[in-house]
Coordinates of C-alpha atoms and ligand atoms in Angstrom, one line a residue:
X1 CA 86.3 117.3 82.7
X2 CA 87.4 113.7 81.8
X3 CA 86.8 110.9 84.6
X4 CA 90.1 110.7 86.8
X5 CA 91.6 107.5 87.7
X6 CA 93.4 107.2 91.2
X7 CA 96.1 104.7 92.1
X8 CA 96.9 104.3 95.7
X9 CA 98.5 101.7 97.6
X10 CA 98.5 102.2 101.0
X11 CA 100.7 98.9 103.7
X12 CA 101.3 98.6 106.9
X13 CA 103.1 96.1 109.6
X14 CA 100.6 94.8 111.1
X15 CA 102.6 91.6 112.3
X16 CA 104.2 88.9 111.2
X17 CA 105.7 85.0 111.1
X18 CA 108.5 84.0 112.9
X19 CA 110.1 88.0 113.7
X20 CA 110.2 90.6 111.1
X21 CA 110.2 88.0 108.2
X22 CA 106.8 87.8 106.0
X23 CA 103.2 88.5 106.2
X24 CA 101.3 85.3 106.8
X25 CA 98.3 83.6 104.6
X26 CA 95.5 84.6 107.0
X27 CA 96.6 88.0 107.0
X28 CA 96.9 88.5 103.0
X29 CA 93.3 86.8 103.1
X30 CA 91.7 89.6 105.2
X31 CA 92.8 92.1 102.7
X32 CA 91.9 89.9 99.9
X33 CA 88.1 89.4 101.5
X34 CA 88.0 93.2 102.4
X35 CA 88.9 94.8 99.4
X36 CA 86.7 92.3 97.2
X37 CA 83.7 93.4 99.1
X38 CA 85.1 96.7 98.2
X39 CA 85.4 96.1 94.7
X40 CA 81.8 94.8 94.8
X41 CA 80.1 97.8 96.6
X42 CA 82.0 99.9 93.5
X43 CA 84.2 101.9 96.6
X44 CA 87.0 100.4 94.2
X45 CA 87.3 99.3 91.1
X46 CA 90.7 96.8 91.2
X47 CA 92.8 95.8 93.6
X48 CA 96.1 93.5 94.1
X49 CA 97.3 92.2 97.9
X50 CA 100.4 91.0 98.2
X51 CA 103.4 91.8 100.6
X52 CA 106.8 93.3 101.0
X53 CA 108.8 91.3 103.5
X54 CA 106.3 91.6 106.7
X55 CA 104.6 94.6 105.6
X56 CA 100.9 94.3 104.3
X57 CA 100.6 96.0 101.0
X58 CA 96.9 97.0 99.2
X59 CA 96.9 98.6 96.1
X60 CA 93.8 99.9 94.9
X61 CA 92.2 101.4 91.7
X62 CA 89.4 104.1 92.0
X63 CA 87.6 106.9 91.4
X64 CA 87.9 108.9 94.6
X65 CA 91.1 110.7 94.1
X66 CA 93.7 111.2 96.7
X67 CA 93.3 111.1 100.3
X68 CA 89.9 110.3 100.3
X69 CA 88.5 109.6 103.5
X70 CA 86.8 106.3 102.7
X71 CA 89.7 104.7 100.7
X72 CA 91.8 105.7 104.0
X73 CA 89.4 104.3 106.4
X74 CA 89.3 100.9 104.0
X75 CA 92.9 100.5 104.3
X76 CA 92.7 101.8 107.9
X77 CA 89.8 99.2 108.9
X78 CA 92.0 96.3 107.3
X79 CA 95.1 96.9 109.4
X80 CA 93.0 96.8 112.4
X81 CA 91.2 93.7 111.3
X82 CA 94.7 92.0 110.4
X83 CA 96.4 93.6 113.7
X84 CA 93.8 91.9 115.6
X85 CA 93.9 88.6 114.2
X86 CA 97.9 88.5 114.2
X87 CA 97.5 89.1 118.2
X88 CA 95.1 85.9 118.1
X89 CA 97.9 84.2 116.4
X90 CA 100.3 85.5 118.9
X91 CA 102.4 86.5 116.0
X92 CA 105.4 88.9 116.2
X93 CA 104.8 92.6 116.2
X94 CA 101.1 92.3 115.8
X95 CA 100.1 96.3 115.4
X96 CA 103.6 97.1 115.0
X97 CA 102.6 100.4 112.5
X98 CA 99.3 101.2 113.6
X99 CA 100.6 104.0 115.8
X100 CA 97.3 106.3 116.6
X101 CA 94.5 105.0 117.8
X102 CA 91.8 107.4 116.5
X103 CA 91.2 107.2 112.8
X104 CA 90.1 110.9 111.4
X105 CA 89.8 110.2 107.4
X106 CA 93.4 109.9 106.7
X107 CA 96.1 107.3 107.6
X108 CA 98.7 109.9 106.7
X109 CA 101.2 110.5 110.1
X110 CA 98.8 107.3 111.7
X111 CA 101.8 104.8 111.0
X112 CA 100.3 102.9 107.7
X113 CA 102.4 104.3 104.3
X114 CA 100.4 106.0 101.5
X115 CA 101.3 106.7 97.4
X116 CA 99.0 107.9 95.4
X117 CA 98.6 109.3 91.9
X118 CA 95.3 111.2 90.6
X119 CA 95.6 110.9 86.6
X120 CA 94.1 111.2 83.5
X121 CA 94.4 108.0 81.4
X122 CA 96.4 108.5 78.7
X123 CA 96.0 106.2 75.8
X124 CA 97.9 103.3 77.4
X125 CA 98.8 104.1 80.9
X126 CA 101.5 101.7 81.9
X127 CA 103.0 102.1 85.8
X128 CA 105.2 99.9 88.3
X129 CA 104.6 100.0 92.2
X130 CA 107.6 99.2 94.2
X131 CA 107.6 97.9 97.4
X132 CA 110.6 97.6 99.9
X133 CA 110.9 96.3 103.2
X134 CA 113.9 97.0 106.0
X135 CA 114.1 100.6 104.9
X136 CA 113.1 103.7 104.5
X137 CA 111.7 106.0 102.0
X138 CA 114.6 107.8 101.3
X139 CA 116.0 104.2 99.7
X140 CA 114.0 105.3 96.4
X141 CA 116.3 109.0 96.5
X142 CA 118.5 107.2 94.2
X143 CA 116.6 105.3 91.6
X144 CA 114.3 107.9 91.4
X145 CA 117.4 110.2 90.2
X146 CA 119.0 107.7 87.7
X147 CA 115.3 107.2 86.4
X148 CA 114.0 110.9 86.0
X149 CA 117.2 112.8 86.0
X150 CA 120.2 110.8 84.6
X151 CA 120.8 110.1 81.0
X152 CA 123.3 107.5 81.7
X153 CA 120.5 105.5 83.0
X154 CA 117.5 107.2 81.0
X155 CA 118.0 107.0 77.7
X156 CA 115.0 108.8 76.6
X157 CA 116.4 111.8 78.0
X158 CA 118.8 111.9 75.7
X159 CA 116.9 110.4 72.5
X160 CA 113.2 111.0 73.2
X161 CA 112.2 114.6 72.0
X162 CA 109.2 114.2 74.4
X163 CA 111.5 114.5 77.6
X164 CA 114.2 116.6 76.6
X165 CA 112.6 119.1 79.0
X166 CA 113.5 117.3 81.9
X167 CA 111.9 116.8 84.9
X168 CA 110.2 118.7 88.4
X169 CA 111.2 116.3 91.9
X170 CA 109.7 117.4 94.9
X171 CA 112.1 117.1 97.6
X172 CA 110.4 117.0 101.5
X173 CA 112.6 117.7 104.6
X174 CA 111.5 114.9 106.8
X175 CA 113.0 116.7 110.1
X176 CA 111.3 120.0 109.1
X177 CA 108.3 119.1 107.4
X178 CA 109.2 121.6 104.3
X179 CA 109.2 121.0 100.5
X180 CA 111.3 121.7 97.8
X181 CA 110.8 121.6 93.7
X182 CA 114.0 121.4 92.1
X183 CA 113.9 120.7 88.1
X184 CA 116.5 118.4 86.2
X185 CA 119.0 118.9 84.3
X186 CA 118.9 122.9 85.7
X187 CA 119.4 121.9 89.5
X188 CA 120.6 118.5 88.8
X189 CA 123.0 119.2 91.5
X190 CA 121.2 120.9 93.8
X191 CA 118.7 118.1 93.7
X192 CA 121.9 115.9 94.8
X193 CA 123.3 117.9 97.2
X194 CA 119.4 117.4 99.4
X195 CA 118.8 114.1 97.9
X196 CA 122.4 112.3 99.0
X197 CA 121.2 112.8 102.5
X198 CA 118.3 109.8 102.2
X199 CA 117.7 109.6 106.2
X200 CA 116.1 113.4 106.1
X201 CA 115.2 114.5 102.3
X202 CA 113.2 112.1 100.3
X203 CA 111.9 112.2 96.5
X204 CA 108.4 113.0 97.0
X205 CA 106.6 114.0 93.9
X206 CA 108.1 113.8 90.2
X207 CA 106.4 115.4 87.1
X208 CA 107.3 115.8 83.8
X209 CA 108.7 119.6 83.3
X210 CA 106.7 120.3 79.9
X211 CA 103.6 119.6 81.1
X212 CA 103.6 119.3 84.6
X213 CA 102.3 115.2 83.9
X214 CA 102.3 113.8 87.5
X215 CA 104.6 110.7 87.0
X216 CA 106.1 109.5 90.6
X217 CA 104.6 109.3 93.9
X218 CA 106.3 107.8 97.3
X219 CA 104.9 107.4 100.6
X220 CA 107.0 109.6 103.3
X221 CA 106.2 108.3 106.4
X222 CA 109.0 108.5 108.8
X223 CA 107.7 106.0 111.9
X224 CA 110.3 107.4 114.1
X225 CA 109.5 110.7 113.8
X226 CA 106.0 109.9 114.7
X227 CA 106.9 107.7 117.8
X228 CA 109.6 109.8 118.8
X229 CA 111.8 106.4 119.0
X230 CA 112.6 103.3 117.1
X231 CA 109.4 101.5 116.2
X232 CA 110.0 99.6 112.8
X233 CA 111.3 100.6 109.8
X234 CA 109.6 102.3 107.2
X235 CA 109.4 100.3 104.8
X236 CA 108.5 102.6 101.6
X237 CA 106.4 102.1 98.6
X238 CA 105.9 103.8 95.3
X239 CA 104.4 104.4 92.2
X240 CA 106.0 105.5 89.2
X241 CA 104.1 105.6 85.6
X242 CA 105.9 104.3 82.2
X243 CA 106.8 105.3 78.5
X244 CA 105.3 107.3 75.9
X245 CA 107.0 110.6 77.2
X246 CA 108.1 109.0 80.4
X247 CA 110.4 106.4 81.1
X248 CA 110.3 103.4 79.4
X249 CA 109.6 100.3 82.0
X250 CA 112.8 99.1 81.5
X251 CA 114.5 102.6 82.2
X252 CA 112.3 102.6 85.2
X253 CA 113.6 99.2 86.6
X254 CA 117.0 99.3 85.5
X255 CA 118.9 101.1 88.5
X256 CA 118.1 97.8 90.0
X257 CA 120.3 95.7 87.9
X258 CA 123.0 96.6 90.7
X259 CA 122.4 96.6 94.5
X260 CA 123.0 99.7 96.7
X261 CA 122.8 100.5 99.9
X262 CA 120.3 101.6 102.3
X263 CA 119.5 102.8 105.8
X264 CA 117.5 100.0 108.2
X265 CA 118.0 96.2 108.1
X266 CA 118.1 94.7 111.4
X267 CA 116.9 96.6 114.0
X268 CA 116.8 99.4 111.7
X269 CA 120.1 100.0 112.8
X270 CA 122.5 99.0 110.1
X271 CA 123.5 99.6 106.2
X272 CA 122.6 96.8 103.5
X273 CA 122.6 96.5 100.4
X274 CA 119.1 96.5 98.6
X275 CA 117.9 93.5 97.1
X276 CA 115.6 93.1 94.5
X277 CA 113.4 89.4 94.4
X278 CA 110.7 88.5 92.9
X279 CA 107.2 87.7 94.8
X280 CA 108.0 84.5 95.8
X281 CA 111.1 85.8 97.7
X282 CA 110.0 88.5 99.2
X283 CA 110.6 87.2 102.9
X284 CA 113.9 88.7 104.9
X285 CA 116.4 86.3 106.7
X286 CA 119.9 86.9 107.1
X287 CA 120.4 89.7 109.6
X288 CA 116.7 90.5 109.0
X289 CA 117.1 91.3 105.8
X290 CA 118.9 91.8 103.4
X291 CA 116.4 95.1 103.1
X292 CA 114.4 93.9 99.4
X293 CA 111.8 95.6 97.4
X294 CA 109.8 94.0 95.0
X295 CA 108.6 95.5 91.5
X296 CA 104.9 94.9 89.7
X297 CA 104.0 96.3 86.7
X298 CA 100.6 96.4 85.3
X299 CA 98.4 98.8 82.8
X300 CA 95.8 101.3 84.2
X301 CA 92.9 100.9 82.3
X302 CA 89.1 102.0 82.3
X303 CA 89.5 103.5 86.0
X304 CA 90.7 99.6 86.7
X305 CA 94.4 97.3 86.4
X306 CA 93.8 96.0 83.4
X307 CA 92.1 92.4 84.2
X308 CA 91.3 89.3 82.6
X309 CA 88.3 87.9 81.4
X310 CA 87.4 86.5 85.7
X311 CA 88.3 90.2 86.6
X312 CA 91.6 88.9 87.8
X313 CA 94.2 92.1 87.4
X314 CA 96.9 91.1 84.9
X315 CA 100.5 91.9 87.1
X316 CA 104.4 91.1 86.6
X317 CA 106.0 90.5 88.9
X318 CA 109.3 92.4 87.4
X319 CA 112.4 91.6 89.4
X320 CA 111.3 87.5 89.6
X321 CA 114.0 87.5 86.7
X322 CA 117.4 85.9 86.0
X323 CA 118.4 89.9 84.8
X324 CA 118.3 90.4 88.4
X325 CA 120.6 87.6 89.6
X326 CA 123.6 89.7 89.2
X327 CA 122.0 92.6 91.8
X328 CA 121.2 89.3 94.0
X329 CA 124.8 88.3 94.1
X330 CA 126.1 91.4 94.6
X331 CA 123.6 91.9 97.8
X332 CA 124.4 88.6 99.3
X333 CA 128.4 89.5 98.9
X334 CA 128.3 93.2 100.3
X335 CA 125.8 91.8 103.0
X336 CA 128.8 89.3 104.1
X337 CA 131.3 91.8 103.6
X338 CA 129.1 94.3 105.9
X339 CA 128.3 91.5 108.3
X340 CA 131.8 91.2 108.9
X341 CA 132.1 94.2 110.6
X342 CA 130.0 93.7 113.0
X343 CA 128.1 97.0 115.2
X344 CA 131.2 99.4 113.9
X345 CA 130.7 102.0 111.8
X346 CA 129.9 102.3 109.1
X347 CA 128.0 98.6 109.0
X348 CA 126.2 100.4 111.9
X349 CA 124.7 103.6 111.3
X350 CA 125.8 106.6 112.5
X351 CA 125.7 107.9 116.1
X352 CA 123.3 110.8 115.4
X353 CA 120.5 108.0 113.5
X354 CA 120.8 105.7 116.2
X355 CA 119.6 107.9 118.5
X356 CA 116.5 106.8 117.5
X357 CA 117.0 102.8 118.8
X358 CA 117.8 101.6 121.9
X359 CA 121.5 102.8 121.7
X360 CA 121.3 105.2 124.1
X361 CA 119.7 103.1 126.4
X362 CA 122.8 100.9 126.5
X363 CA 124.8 104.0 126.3
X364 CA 123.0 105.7 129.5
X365 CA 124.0 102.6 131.6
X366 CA 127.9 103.8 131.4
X367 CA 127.2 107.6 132.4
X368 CA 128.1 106.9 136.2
X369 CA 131.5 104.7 135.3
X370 CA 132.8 107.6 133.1
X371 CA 135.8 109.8 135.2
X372 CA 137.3 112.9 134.0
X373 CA 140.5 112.0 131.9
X374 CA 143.9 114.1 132.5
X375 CA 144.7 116.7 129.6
Ligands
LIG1 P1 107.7 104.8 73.9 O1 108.4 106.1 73.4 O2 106.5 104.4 73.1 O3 107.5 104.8 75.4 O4 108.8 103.6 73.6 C1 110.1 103.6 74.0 C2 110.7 102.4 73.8 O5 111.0 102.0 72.7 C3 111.1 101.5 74.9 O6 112.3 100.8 74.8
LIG2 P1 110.3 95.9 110.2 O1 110.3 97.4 110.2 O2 110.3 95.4 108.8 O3 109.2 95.4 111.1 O4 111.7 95.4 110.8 C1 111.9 95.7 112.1 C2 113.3 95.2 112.6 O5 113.7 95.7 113.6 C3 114.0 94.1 111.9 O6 115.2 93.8 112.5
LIG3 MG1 107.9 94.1 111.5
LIG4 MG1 108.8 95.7 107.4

């Protein structure tokens, strides 16, 4: 059997600067510190730490394969670390995500998200990890469609021999905790019908129909369906792997060369229009938001990101680039246009999602000044 090669990245909130904006320097330096020493006791073999908006974000190259208890209790160990120093910083939300106490070799319904993709190296594997922040993981329902099943957007499918076969999506029911496989272009729009409804089906899995190639994995964690109430968003991530047979990168980040819109934003309460930055913007503001993801690309390589001579992984950072300036304009526009409307549908979300929030709360007060009205 050849050696397998497992991506994961694994975030969290574990607080941040000034509200729900960014993850602070000391923070980022705890992972950086942790998951060197992790990289030097060969538990790893790469890793990058950056972040998405305020959530933490570690991606790590091993040899453990998925859900591996000590890869989980890393990641785990670092969010506690990080927690605990943003509560000596007094910073906002410190432990925000980190909704169990009792760690037991998984971080998987604990708060933290998880992707991760067991593979074979092919001869050049090349793969982008997304991260977004102010949302949920059924934000990626719709890229992940135009990338794997749409040959407007996917040109491959339509030229590429190698993918006329189509593709397998693995569709979970969030509410029920069920899963689907639905295969494109057969039950193209079967796959819409569940996957229009974001807030309770999410993209889970994707493979390549031929061969069954593992090619997309998103985290699925739904915080409040583990809190039972509004806690933070989501704030998704994912991995999706590139060309030869696959997507080409550029297939892969395309979808984003136009905003769309998402479930969570401030308070998690609101639509907005997705907006894709580059590192160095990957902050929220206005209205806590608007929601963003960021995009790296990078080449799994030897078990490792492919590094430079100091070991130092080789990433690009994919959307910190003028082709994304239009989708930037268009986010900042809708945002206004959304702002506008203030807390009335459908800037807010709708009735049966904000049950989740403090809504009712408000809601509950005006039970006892409601009298019956005349028919
Ligand atoms: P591959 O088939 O080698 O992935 O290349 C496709 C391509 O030319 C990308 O634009
Ligand atoms: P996060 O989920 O990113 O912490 O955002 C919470 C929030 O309520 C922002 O307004
Ligand atoms: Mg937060
Ligand atoms: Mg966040």
């Amino acid at each position: 059997m050849p050696k397998k090669t497992t991506v994961s990245i694994i975030k969290c909130d574990v607080g941040s600067l000034a509200g729900h904006h960014t993850v602070p320097k000391p923070l980022l330096d705890i992972g950086e510190k942790r998951l060197k020493e992790a990289q030097k006791s060969r538990l790893i073999n790469s890793h990058y730490v950056f972040h998405a908006g305020d959530d933490l974000e570690l991606l790590m190259v091993h040899n453990k394969g998925e859900n591996n208890p000590k890869i989980h209790e890393l990641a785990w160990n670092i969010f506690q670390e990080a927690a605990k120093k943003a509560a000596d910083l007094k910073l906002y939300g410190a432990g925000q995500d980190l909704l169990r106490t009792a760690f037991s070799g998984n971080v998987r319904g604990m708060g933290p998200g998880v992707a991760e993709m067991e593979i074979e190296e092919r001869g050049s594997d090349p793969m982008v990890v997304f991260a977004a922040d102010k949302t949920e993981p059924g934000a990626f329902n719709y890229p992940m469609f135009k990338i794997f099943g749409d040959p407007t957007n996917t040109a491959g499918l339509v030229i590429d021999p190698g993918m006329m076969e189509g593709f397998k999506f693995e569709v979970l029911d969030v509410m029920e905790n069920k899963k689907v496989v639905l295969k494109c272009p057969e039950e193209m729009y079967e796959l819409i019908a569940l996957i229009g409804t974001p807030g309770r089906y999410v993209v889970s899995h994707v493979w390549r129909a031929r061969d069954n190639l593992i090619c997309a994995a998103t985290s699925t964690t739904r915080l409040s369906l583990i809190a039972g109430k509004y806690v933070g968003k989501d704030d998704p991530v994912s991995i999706v792997r590139a060309q030869h047979g696959l997507p080409a990168l550029g297939e892969i980040i395309v979808p984003f060369m136009h905003t769309y819109f998402v479930e969570g934003w401030m308070r998690g309460s609101h639509w907005g229009p997705l907006m894709p930055v580059g590192l160095k913007d990957s902050r929220c503001t206005v209205f806590d938001g608007p929601p963003r993801i960021v995009a790296l690309g990078f080449q799994v390589s030897h078990g490792k990101i492919a590094s430079d001579d100091d070991d130092n992984p080789l990433i690009s950072d994919l959307f910190d680039d003028p082709a994304f300036d239009l989708a930037r304009r268009e986010a900042v526009e809708y945002a206004a246009a959304l702002r506008r409307m203030g807390e009335f549908e459908p800037a807010r979300l709708s009735a049966e999602t904000m049950e989740y929030t403090t809504l009712p709360k408000v809601l509950e007060k005006l039970k006892g000044k409601f009298v019956k009205a005349e028919s």
